[in-house]
Amino acid sequence: MPLDLTVLDAAHRVPWELLRADARLAGAEVLRQPQGANPSFPTAAESAALCEHLPPG
């Protein structure tokens, strides 16, 4: 399946520590078990929280 993926410039990347400090992401599998299963899917609420950390655009 085709995937259009944009990697943010280093200046716009969200620091790992900021995501770990967000209580809404405390249950996110990718943060709890970074060496866990792939693929790992965030919940709708986790996806919304992640989007809030991204720069506009």
XYZ file of C-alpha atoms in Angstrom:
57
model
C 0.000 0.000 0.000
C 1.440 3.415 -0.915
C 2.371 5.715 1.952
C 2.912 9.461 1.753
C 5.141 10.162 4.755
C 6.727 13.492 5.574
C 9.618 13.535 8.041
C 9.749 16.813 9.948
C 12.872 18.936 9.907
C 14.901 18.502 13.092
C 13.774 21.913 14.385
C 10.114 20.800 14.257
C 10.458 17.294 15.692
C 8.700 16.669 18.992
C 11.114 15.665 21.771
C 10.517 12.176 23.181
C 10.543 13.599 26.719
C 7.647 15.917 25.874
C 5.532 12.984 24.687
C 6.458 10.905 27.746
C 5.382 13.794 29.999
C 1.923 14.026 28.387
C -0.487 12.129 30.669
C -2.823 11.493 27.709
C -0.102 9.330 26.168
C 0.779 7.365 29.311
C -0.981 4.258 28.006
C 0.362 4.452 24.456
C 1.886 1.102 23.569
C 4.754 2.646 21.626
C 5.796 4.595 24.758
C 5.169 1.772 27.235
C 6.855 -0.937 25.161
C 9.065 0.713 22.510
C 10.501 -2.671 21.520
C 7.025 -4.207 21.300
C 4.923 -5.411 18.423
C 4.889 -3.684 15.092
C 2.539 -2.264 13.999
C 1.437 -0.433 17.102
C -1.740 1.632 16.855
C -2.649 4.646 18.980
C -6.213 5.073 20.181
C -8.283 7.949 18.775
C -7.577 9.970 21.942
C -3.833 9.239 21.723
C -3.815 10.253 18.051
C -5.504 13.546 18.931
C -2.958 14.193 21.690
C -0.072 13.446 19.326
C -1.482 15.831 16.712
C -1.578 18.631 19.276
C 2.205 18.330 19.641
C 2.856 18.739 15.907
C 3.563 22.118 14.345
C 0.689 23.716 12.397
C 0.375 22.817 8.773
